[in-house]
Short mmCIF file of C-alpha atoms in Angstrom, two decimals:
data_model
loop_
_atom_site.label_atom_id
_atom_site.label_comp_id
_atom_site.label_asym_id
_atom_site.label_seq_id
_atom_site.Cartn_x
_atom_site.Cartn_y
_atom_site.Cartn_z
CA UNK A 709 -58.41 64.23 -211.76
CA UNK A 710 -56.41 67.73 -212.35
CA UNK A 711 -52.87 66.68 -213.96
CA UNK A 712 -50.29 69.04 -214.70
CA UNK A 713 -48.76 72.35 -212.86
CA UNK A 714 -52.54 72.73 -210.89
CA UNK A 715 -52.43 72.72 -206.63
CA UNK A 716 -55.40 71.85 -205.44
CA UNK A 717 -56.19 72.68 -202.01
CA UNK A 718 -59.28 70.67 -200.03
CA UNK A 719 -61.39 71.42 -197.54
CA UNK A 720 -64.13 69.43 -195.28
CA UNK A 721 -66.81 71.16 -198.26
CA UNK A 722 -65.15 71.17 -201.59
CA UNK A 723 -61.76 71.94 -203.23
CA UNK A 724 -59.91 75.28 -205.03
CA UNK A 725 -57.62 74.38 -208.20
CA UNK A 726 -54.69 76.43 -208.03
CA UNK A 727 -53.06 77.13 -211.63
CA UNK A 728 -50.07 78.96 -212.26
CA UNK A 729 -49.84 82.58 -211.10
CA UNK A 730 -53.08 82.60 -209.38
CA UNK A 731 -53.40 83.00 -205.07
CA UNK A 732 -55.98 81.75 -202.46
CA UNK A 733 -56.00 82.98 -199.02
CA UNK A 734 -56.90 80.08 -196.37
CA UNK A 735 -58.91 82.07 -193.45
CA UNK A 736 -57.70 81.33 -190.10
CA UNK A 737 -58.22 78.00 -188.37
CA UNK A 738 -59.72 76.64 -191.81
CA UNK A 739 -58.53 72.71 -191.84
CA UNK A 740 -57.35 72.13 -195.49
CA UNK A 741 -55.01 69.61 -197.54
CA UNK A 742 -53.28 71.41 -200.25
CA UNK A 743 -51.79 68.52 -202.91
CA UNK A 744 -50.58 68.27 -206.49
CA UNK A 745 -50.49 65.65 -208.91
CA UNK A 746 -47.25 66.57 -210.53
CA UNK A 747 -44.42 68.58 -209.10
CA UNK A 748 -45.71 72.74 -208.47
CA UNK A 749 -43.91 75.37 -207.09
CA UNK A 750 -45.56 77.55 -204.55
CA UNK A 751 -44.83 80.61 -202.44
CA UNK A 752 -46.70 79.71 -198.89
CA UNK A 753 -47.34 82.89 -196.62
CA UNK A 754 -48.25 82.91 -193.31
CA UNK A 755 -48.13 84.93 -189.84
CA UNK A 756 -45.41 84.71 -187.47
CA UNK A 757 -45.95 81.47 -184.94
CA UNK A 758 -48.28 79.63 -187.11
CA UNK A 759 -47.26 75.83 -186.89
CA UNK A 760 -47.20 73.54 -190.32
CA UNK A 761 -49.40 70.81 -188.58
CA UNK A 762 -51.60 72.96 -186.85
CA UNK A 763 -52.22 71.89 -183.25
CA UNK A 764 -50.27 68.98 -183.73
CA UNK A 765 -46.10 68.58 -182.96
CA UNK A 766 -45.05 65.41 -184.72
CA UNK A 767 -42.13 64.73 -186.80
CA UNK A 768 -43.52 66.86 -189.89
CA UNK A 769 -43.75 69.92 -187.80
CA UNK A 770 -41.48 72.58 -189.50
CA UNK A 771 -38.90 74.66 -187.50
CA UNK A 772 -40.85 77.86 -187.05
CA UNK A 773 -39.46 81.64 -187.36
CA UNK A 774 -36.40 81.68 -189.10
CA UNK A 775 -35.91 84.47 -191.34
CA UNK A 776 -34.54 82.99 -194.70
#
């Protein structure tokens, strides 16, 4: 168990541990679960038109495209 300011991302094979100031790039159409034990803060990039729960629209699914 990873406690502190860690994000830990899994996959179907294994997980990445995330610590503070580090990056991971997800390749497209990889299915993952990204988590944390405590509260993190994270800066999530992604393409134009990509959809929070992938193919998926449910109640969790983020507006999309709005330039903040």
């Amino acid at each position: 168990m990873v406690i502190g300011d860690n994000l830990i991302i899994e996959f179907h094979d294994g997980e990445v541990k995330l610590n503070e100031g580090e990056m991971f790039v997800i390749p497209k159409n990889v299915e993952h679960k990204p988590y944390a034990e405590s509260e993190c803060e994270i800066l999530l990039a992604e393409p134009k038109g990509v959809v929070n729960t992938g193919q998926e629209i449910t109640d969790q699914t983020a507006e999309n495209d709005i330039w903040i």
